[in-house]
Every structure is written in C-alpha cells, then in structure tokens.
CSV table of C-alpha atoms and ligand atoms in Angstrom, one decimal:
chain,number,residue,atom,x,y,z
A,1,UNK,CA,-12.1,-36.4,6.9
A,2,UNK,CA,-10.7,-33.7,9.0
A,3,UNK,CA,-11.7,-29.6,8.0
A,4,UNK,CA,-8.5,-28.8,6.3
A,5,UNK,CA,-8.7,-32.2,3.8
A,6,UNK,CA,-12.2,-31.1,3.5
A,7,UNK,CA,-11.2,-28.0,2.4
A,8,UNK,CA,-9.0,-28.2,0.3
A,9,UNK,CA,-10.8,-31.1,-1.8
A,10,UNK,CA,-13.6,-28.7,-2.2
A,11,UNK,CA,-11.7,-25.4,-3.0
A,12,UNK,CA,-11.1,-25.9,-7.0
A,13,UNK,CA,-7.8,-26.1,-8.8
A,14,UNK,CA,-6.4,-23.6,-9.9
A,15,UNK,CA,-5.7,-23.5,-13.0
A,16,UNK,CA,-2.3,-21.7,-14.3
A,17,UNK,CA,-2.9,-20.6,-18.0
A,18,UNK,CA,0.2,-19.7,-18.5
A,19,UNK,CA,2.5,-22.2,-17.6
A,20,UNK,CA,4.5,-23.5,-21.0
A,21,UNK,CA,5.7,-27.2,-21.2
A,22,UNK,CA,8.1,-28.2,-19.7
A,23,UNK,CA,10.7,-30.4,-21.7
A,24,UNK,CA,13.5,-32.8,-21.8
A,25,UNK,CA,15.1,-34.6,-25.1
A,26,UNK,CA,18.1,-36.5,-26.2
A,27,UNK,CA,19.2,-38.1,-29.1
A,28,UNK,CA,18.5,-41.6,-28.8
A,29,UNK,CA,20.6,-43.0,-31.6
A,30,UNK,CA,23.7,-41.7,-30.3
A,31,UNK,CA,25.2,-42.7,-26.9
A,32,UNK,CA,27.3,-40.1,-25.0
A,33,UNK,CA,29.4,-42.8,-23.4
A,34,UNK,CA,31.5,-42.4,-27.1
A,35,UNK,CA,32.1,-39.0,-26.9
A,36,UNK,CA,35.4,-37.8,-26.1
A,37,UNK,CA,34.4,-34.3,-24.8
A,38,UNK,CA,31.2,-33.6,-23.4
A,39,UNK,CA,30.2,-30.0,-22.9
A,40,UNK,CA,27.3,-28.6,-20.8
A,41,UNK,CA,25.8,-25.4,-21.2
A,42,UNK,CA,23.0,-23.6,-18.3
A,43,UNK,CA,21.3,-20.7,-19.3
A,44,UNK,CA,19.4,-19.5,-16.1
A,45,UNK,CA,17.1,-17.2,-17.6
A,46,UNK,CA,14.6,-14.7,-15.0
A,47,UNK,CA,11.4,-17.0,-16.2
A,48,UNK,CA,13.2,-20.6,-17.9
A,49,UNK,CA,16.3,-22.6,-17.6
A,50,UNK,CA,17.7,-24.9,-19.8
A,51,UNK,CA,20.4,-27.4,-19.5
A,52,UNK,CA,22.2,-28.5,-22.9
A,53,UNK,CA,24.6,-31.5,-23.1
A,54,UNK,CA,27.0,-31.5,-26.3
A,55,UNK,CA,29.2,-34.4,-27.1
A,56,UNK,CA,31.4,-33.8,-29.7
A,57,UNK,CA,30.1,-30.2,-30.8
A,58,UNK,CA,26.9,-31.6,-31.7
A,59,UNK,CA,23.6,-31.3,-29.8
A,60,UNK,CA,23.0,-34.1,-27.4
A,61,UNK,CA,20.5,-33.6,-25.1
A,62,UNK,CA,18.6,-30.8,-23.0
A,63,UNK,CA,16.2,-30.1,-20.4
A,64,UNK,CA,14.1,-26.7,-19.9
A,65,UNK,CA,11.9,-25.9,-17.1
A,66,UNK,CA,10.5,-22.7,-15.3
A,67,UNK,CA,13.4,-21.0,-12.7
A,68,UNK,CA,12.7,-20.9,-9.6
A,69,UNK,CA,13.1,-18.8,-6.9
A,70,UNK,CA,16.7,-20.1,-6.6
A,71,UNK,CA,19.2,-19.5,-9.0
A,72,UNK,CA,21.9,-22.5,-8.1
A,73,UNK,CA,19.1,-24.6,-7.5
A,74,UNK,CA,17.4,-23.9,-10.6
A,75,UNK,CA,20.6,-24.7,-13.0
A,76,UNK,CA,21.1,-27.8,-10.0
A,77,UNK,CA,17.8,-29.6,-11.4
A,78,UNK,CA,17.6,-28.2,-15.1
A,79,UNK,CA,20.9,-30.5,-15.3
A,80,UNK,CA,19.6,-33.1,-13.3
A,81,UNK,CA,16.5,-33.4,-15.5
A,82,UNK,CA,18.5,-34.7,-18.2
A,83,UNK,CA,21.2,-36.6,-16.4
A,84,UNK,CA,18.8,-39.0,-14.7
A,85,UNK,CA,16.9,-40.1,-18.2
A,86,UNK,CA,20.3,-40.8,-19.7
A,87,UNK,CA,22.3,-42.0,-16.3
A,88,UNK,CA,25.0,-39.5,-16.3
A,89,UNK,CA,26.6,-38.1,-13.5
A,90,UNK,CA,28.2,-34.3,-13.1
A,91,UNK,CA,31.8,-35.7,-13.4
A,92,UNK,CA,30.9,-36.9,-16.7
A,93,UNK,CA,30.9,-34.0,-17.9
A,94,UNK,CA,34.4,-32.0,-19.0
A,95,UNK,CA,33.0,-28.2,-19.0
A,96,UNK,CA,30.4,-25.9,-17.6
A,97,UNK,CA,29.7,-22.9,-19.3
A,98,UNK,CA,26.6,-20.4,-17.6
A,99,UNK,CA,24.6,-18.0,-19.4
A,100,UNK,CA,21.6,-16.1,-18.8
A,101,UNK,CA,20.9,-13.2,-15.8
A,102,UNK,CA,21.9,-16.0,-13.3
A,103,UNK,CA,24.9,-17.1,-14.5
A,104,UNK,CA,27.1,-16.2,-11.7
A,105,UNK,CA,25.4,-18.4,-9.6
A,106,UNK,CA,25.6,-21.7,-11.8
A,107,UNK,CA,28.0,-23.2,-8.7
A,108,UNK,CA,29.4,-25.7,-10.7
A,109,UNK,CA,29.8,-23.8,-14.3
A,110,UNK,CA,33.7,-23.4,-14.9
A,111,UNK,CA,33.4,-20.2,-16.9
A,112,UNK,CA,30.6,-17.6,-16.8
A,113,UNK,CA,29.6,-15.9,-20.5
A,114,UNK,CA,26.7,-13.5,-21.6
A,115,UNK,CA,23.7,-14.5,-23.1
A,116,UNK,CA,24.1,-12.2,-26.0
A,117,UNK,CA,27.5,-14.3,-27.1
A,118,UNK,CA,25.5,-17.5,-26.1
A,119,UNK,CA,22.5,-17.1,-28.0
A,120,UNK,CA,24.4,-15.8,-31.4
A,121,UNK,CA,26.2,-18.8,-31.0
A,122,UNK,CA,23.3,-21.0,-30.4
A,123,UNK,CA,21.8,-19.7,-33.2
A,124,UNK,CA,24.7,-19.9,-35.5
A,125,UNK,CA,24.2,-23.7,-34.7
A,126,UNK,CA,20.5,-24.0,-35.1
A,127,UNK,CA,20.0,-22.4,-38.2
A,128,UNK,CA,23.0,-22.5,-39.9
A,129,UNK,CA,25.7,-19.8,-41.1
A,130,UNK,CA,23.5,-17.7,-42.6
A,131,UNK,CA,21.9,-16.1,-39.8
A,132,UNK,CA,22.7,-12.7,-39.4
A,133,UNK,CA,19.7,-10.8,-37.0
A,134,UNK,CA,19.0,-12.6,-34.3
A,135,UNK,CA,15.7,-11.4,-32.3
A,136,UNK,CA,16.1,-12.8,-29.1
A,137,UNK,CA,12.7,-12.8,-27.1
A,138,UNK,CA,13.2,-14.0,-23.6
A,139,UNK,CA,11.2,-14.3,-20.8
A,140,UNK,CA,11.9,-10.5,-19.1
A,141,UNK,CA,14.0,-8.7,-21.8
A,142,UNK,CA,14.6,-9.2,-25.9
A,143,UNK,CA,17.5,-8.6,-27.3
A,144,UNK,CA,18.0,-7.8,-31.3
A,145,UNK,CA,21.7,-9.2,-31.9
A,146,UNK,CA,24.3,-9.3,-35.5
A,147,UNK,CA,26.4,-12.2,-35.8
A,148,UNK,CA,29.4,-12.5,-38.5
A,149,UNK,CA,29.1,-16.4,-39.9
A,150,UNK,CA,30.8,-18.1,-36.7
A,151,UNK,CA,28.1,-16.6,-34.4
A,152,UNK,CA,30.3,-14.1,-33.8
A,153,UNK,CA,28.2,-11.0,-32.1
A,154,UNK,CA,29.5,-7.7,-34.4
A,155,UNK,CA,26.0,-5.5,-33.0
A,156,UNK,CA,23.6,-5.9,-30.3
A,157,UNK,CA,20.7,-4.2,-28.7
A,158,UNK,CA,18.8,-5.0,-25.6
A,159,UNK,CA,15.9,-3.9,-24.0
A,160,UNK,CA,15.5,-4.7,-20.5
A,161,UNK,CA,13.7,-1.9,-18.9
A,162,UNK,CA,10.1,-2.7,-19.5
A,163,UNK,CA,8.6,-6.4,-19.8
A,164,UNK,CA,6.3,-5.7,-22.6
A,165,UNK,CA,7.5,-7.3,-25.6
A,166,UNK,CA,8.7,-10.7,-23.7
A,167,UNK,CA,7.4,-14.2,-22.7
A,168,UNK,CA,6.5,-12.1,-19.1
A,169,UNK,CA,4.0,-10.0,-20.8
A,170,UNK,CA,2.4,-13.6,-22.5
A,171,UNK,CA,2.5,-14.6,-19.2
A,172,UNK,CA,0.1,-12.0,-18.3
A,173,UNK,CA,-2.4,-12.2,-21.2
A,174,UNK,CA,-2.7,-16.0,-21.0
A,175,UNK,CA,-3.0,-15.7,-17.6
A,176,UNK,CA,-6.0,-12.6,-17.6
A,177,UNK,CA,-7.5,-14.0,-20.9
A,178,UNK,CA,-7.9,-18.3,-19.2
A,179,UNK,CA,-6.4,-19.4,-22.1
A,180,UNK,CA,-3.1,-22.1,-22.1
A,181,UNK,CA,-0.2,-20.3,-23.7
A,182,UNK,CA,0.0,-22.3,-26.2
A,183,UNK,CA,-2.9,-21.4,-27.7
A,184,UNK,CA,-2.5,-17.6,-27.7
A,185,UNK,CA,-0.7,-18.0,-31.0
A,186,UNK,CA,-3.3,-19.9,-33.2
A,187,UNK,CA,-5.7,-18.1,-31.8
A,188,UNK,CA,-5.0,-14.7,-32.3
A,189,UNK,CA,-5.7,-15.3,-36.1
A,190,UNK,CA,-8.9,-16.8,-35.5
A,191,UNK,CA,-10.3,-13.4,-36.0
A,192,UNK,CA,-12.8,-11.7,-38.7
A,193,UNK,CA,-10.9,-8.6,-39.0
A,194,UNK,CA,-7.4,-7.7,-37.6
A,195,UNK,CA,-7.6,-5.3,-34.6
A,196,UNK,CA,-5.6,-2.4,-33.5
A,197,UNK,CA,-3.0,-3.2,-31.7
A,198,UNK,CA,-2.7,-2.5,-28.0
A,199,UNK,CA,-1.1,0.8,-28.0
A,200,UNK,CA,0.0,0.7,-24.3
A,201,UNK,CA,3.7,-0.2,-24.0
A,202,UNK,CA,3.9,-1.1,-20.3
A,203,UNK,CA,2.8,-4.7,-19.2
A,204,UNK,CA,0.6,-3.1,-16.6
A,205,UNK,CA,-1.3,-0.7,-18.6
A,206,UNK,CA,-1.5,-3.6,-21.7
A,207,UNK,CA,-3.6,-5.5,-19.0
A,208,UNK,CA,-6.0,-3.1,-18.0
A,209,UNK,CA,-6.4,-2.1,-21.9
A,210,UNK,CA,-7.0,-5.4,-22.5
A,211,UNK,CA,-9.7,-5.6,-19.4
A,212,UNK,CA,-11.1,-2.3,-21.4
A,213,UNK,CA,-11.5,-3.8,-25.3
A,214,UNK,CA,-13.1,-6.9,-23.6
A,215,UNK,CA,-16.1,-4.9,-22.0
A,216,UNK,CA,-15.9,-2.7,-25.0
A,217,UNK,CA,-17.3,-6.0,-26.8
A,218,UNK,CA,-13.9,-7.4,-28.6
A,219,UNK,CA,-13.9,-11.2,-28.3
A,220,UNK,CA,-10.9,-13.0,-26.6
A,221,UNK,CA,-9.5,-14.0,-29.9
A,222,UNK,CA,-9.3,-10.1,-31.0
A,223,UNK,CA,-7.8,-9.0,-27.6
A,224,UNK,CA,-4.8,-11.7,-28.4
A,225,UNK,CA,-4.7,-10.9,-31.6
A,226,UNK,CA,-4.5,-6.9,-30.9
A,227,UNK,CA,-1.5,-7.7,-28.0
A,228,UNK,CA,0.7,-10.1,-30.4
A,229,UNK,CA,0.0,-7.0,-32.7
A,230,UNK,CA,1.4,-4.8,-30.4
A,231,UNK,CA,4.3,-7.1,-29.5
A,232,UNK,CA,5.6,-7.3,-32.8
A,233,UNK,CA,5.6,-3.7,-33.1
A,234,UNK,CA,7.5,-3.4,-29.9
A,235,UNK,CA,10.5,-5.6,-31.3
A,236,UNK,CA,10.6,-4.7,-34.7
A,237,UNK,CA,10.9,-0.7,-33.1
A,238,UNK,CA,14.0,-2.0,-31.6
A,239,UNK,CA,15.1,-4.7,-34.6
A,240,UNK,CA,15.1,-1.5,-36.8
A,241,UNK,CA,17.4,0.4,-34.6
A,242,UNK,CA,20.3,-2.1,-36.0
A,243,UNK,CA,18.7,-2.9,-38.8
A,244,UNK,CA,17.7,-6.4,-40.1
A,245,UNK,CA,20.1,-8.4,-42.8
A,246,UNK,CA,19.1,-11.3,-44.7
A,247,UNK,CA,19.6,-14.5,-42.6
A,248,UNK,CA,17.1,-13.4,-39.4
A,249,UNK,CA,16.2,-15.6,-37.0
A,250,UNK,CA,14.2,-15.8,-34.0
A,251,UNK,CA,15.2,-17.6,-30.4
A,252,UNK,CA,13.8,-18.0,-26.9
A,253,UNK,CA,10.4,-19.2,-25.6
A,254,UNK,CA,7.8,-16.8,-27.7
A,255,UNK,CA,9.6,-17.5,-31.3
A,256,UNK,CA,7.4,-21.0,-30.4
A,257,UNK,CA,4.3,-18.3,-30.5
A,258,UNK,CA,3.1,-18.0,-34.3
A,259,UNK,CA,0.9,-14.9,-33.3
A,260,UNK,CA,3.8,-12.9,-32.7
A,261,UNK,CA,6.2,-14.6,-35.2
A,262,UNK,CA,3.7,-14.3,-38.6
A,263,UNK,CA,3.2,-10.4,-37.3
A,264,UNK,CA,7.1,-9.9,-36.6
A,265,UNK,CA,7.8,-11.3,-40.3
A,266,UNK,CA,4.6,-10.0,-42.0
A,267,UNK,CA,6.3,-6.1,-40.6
A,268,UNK,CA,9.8,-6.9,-41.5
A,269,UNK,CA,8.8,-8.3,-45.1
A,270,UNK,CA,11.0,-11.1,-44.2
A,271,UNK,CA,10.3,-15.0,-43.4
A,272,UNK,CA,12.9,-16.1,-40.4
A,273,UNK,CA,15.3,-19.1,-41.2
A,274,UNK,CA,13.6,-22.3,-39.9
A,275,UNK,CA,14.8,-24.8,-37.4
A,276,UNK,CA,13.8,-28.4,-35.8
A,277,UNK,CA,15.5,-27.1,-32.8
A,278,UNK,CA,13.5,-25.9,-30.0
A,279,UNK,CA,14.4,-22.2,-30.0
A,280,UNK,CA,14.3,-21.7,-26.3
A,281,UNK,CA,17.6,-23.7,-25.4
A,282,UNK,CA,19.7,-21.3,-28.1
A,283,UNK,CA,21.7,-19.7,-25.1
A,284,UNK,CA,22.7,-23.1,-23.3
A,285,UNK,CA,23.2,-24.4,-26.3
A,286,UNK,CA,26.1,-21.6,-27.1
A,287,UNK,CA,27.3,-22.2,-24.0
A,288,UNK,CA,27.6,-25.5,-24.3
A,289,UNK,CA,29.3,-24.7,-27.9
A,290,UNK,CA,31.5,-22.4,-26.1
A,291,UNK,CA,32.8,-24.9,-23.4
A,292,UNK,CA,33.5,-27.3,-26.6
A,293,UNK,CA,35.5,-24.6,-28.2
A,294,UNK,CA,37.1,-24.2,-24.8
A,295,UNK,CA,38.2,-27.3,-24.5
A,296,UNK,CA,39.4,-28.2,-28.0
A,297,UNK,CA,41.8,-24.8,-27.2
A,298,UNK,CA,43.0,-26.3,-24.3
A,299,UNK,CA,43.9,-29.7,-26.5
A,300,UNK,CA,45.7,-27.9,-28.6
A,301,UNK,CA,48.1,-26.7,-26.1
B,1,UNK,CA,31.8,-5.0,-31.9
B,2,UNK,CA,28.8,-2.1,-31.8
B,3,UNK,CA,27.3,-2.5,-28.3
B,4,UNK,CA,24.2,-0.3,-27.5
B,5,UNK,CA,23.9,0.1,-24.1
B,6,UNK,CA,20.5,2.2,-22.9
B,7,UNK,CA,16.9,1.8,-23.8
B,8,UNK,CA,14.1,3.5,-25.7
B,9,UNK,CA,10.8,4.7,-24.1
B,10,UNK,CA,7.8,7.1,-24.7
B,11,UNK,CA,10.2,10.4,-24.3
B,12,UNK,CA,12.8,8.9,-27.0
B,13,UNK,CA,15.7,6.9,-27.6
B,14,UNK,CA,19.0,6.4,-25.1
B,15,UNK,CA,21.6,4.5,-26.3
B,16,UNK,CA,25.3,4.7,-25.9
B,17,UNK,CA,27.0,2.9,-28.7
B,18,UNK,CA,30.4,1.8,-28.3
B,19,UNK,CA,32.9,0.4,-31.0
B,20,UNK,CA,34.5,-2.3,-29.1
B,21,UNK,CA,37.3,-2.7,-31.9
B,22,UNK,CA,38.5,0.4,-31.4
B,23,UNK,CA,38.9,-0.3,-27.6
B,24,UNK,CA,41.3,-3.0,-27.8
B,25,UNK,CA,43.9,-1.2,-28.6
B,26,UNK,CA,42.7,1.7,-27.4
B,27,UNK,CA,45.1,5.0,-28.3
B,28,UNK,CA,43.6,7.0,-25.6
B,29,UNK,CA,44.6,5.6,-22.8
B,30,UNK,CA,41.2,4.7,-21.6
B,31,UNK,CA,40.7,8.2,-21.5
B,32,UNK,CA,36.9,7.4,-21.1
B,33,UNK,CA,36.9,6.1,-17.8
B,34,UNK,CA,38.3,10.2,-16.3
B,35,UNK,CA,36.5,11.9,-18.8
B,36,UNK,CA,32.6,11.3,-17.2
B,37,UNK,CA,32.0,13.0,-14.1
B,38,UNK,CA,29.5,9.6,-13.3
B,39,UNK,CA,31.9,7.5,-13.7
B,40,UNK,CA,29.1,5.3,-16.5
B,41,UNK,CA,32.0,3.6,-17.9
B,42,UNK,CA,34.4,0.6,-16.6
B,43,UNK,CA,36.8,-1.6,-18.3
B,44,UNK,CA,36.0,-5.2,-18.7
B,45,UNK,CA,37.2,-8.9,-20.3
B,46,UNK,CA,34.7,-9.7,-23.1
B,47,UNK,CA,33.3,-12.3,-24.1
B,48,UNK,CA,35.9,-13.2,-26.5
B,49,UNK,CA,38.4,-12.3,-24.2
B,50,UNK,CA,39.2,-8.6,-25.4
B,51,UNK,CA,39.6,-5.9,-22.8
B,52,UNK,CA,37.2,-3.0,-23.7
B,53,UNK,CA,35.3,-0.2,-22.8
B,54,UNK,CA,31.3,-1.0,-21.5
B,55,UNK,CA,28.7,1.0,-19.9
B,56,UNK,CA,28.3,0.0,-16.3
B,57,UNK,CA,24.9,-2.3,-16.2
B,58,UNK,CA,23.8,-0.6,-13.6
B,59,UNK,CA,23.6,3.0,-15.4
B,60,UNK,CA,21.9,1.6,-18.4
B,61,UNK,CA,18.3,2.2,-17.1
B,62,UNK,CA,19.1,5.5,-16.5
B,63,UNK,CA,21.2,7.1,-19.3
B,64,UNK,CA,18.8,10.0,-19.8
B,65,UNK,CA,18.7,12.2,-16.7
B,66,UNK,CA,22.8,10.8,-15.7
B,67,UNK,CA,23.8,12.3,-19.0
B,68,UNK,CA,21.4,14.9,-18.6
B,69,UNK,CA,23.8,17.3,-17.1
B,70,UNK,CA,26.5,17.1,-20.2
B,71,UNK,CA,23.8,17.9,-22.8
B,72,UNK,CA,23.8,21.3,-24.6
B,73,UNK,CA,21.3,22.2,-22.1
B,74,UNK,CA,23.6,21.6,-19.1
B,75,UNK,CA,25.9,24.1,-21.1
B,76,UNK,CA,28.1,21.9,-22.9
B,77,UNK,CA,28.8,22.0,-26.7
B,78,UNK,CA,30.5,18.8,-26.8
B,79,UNK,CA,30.4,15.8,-24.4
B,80,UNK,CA,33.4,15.1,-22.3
B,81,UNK,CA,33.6,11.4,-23.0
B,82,UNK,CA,33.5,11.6,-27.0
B,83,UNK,CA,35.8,14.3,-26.8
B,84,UNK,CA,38.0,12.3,-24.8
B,85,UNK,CA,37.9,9.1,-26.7
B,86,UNK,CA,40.0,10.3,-29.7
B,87,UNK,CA,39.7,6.7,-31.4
B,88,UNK,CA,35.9,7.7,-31.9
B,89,UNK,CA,34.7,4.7,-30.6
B,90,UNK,CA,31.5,6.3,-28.7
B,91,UNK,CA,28.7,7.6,-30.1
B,92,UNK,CA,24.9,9.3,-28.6
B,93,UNK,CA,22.1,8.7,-29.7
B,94,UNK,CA,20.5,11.6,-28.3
C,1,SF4,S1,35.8,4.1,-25.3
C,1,SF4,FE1,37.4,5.3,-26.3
C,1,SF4,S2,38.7,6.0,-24.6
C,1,SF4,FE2,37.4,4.4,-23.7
C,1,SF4,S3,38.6,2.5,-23.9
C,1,SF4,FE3,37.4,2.6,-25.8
C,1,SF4,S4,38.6,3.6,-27.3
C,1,SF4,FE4,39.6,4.0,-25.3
C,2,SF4,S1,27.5,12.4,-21.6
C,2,SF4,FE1,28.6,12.8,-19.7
C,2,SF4,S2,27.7,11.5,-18.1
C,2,SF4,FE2,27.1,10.7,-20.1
C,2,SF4,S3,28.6,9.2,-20.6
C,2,SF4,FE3,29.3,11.1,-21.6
C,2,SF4,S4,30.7,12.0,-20.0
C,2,SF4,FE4,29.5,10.4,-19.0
C-alpha cells in the first residue's frame, strides 16, 4: 500500500451533519408517454435544485438535489436525475420554465420567471385554493408572499440580506451541533423546559452563542431547541409585516423541519394547510405550472 | 400587486412598497424613474407580463443610507419620488 492509500484509509470520514436527502419520485401509475404536453419546471435555488416534470397540469415527477458550484450544470443534472429513471429525453419535453436565483442560467429553460410567482403558484397547487400566506423558507433567503386563489402573488416580502432564518443557518447548527439535519426538528422538543431563544440575528453570532449556552451547561437538545425558537421569531417578524390570512402555508426545505414549523404556528395561532407534497419542489413546480399555462395559451392561438 | 422591496435589521425597517396596479397604466408618465437622484427605480416586464415600476435588486440592500439623503434630515419635507408619482403607488416605510 503506497503512503497516500495509507493515508487516506486511516484519516476518518468525515461526516457532513448537514447534508438533507437527496430525492427523486414519479408517479408510477401514470406513464408520461400519454400526455399531450409535458412541462418542466428548474428552480436553481443558492443551496437546492429541483427539477419538476408535469404532464397534463398535474404533478409527474421531480428530482432535488444540493446545487453546485455551477448553475447550468446544476439544473443540467437535477433534470437528468429524473429523466434517466423514467427514460425520457430533453426533446420530450414541450417547455422549460427557470426559477430560483439561477434562473438565467438554466441554458435550456425557454422562459425565465421569479421564484416569488413560482412558488405562490406551486403552492396554490400543493395545498389547494385556499392558501393565502405563503412563508417561503429557502435555503439563503425567506420570503413571506399573498396569493389571490389562482396563486396569483397580490403582496410579497423578502428577506435576503442576512441568512439567519433559512435552511443556511440549519446548515450551520447541524453542522456545529454533529447532529443529521433531520433530526434537529424532533429533537429540539426533547427538552424539560423550553429555552430562550437565541437572541443573535446573524448566522455568525447564532453560532458562537450557541458555542456559549453549550459550555454554559445547556444540553444539545436545548441549544436546537433555543435556535428553532429564534428562527421562528425571525419569520413571523417579517410574516407580520404583511400580515397573515387564513389559508397559510409553508414551502421550501425547512417547512420539512417540525422544530421550526410547531414554533412558527404555535406564534401565529394558526396550523398551516397540510400537504403530501414535498414542500421543497413548490417553485419548479410553479414553473412547471407556468410553462403548462404557457403552452395551453399558445394552443389557443 | 404590493411589492416590498428592502429589508429589516437591528436599526429598523426599510421597505419601499410599490402598488404595481397602479403602474400599469401609470398616469405619470413614469415620473419615478427622473424623480430619484439614485436612480433606485427601473421599469420592467412582470411576471405576468405587466410593465411596472420595481426597485433595482441591486439597491435593495442598501435602502437606508441611499435614501438617507431625501429624509427630513437631509432637508426635505417630502420625498421626490412619492411626490412625483401622482397615482400614489409608492409608499416608505421609514
Ligand atoms: S411608481 Fe408611480 S410614477 Fe413610477 S411607474 Fe409606477 S405609477 Fe408611475
Ligand atoms: S427617497 Fe430619494 S433616493 Fe429614495 S427612492 Fe425616493 S427619490 Fe429615490
């Protein structure tokens, strides 16, 4: 065995808490070979992207995995995810539509459209016309959005100057606390008493707080619990700046994190609509939705 | 549409709401974009394929100290581009 195998069989793995699963699904008791118009939605999003296939207007198939440092190349192999299970090629597919902070740079997306139309839309499909507030936690910003019952945005709102309050800042904890992301939900009430919550708002200053309450004698379990505390805070602040209506609903990556969800509800006073629909492909999914309206349009010409 | 464009930190709120309806047909004549000396607005197709007013991304993380210079302190008692948007479509919230 040579020095560098030696190595790097001895040096141990290591181990990224925070990395979320990845995920690819279709419908298996439809085939998309019957549809007459199949749409394609990419959301490239600064942490996940997601392909969505439509056929029809109805939810086909997706793919979400982490971006990565490429933007073309990230929407290039979020698509190809889900082509190659189902055996579909890019000229199968009738129109592109790219959301999300790279979607100038989907290189084959026909039209290019915001991720605060997208994920209204997405939503509006996902749980139904009711929704109204739309709390949109990505992975670098969070958005709190009003849609009329088409999905139609009439009010949004979006932070994007600080990463607390986003799947970044999750990132960070998971990541400083050794604990898979998925945990950090169930965990954080598998506390005695509820702590504070973290009162820093800046991701940097969360973590060295956090580094503070654990020598200060908090367990791991209180230090989650205190920063899905202080998340919550951090997006109802800004859900209460447009208000919330009846109808509220929560998309992207951390409304899969009951720890901030149960806080976000327990504050508002309000339970958010439900759906079977992973909630981080809302914004390709609109975009997909979008392409089908799109082309139903151009039909009609 | 109400678009907020701006951001809230530890020394307050900064948001720049525009009325998007009123811009469509706007009875100005996009009086807005002339009005502000830093030029934080630009004309653009929505998402639904209206043409209206929107706060340039890039000025959006700094509303407060671009701004600064049209608040009461800079000597102002009313800001050039509300006064020049007769449909009413923007609003401050600061
Ligand atoms: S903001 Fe006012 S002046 Fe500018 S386009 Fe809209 S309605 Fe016209
Ligand atoms: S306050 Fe002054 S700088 Fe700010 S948008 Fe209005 S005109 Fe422009």
């Amino acid at each position: 065995m040579n020095a560098e195998v030696a190595a790097a069989t001895a040096a141990p793995e290591k181990k990224e808490f925070w990395r979320w699963q990845e995920n690819t699904w279709y419908d298996e008791s439809k085939n998309w070979k019957d549809a007459k118009i199949i749409t394609c939605g990419i959301d490239v999003g600064s942490v996940s992207s997601q392909a969505v296939l439509v056929c029809d207007g109805e939810l086909y198939g997706y793919n979400s995995m982490r971006t990565g440092n490429n933007s073309p190349d990230s929407a290039k192999n979020a698509l190809q995810g889900i082509m190659d299970k189902i055996g579909m090629k890019l000229e199968d597919i009738n129109y592109v539509v790219g959301t999300g902070y790279g979607r100038v740079n989907v290189p084959f997306a026909h039209k290019a459209i915001t991720e605060i139309a997208c994920h209204a839309r997405g939503a509006n499909y996902m749980g139904g016309n009711k929704v109204r507030t739309i709390l949109d936690m990505g992975g670098q910003d969070c958005k709190a959005i009003h849609c009329d019952d088409k999905g139609k945005v009439t009010n949004f709102l979006m932070n994007d100057k600080c990463a607390a309050g986003t799947g970044r800042g999750m990132e960070v904890i998971s990541d400083l606390m050794q604990i898979p992301i998925a945990e950090l939900g169930p965990r954080s009430f598998d506390v005695e008493t509820e702590p504070e919550a973290v009162s820093s708002i800046c991701v940097v200053f969360a973590k060295s707080e956090a580094l503070g309450l654990l020598k200060a004698g908090y367990t791991k379990n209180m230090v989650i619990a205190a920063y899905c505390q202080a998340m919550a805070e951090r997006v109802v602040s800004l859900l209460e700046r447009i208000g919330v209506e009846e109808g509220f609903f929560i998309t992207g990556g951390i409304a899969k994190n009951p720890g901030v969800v149960k806080r976000i509800e327990r504050l508002l006073g309000i339970k958010q609509i439900d759906t079977k629909i992973d909630s981080q492909i809302a914004g390709a999914l609109g975009a997909a939705l979008f392409g089908y309206t799109l082309m139903q349009k151009q039909a009609a010409k | 549409m109400i678009a907020n464009y701006g951001y809230k930190d530890g020394s307050g709120e900064y948001y720049i709401s525009i009325d998007t309806d009123k811009c469509i047909d706007c009875a100005a004549e996009r009086a807005c974009l002339k009005a502000c000396p830093q030029q934080m607005f630009e004309i653009i197709t929505d998402d639904y394929d209206d043409e209206v007013a929107w706060v340039k991304k890039e000025k959006t993380r700094a509303l407060a100290y671009d701004c600064a210079a049209c608040k009461p302190a800079g000597g102002y008692t009313s800001l050039p581009c509300t006064t020049a948007c007769t449909p009413g479509a923007i609003k401050h919230s600061w």
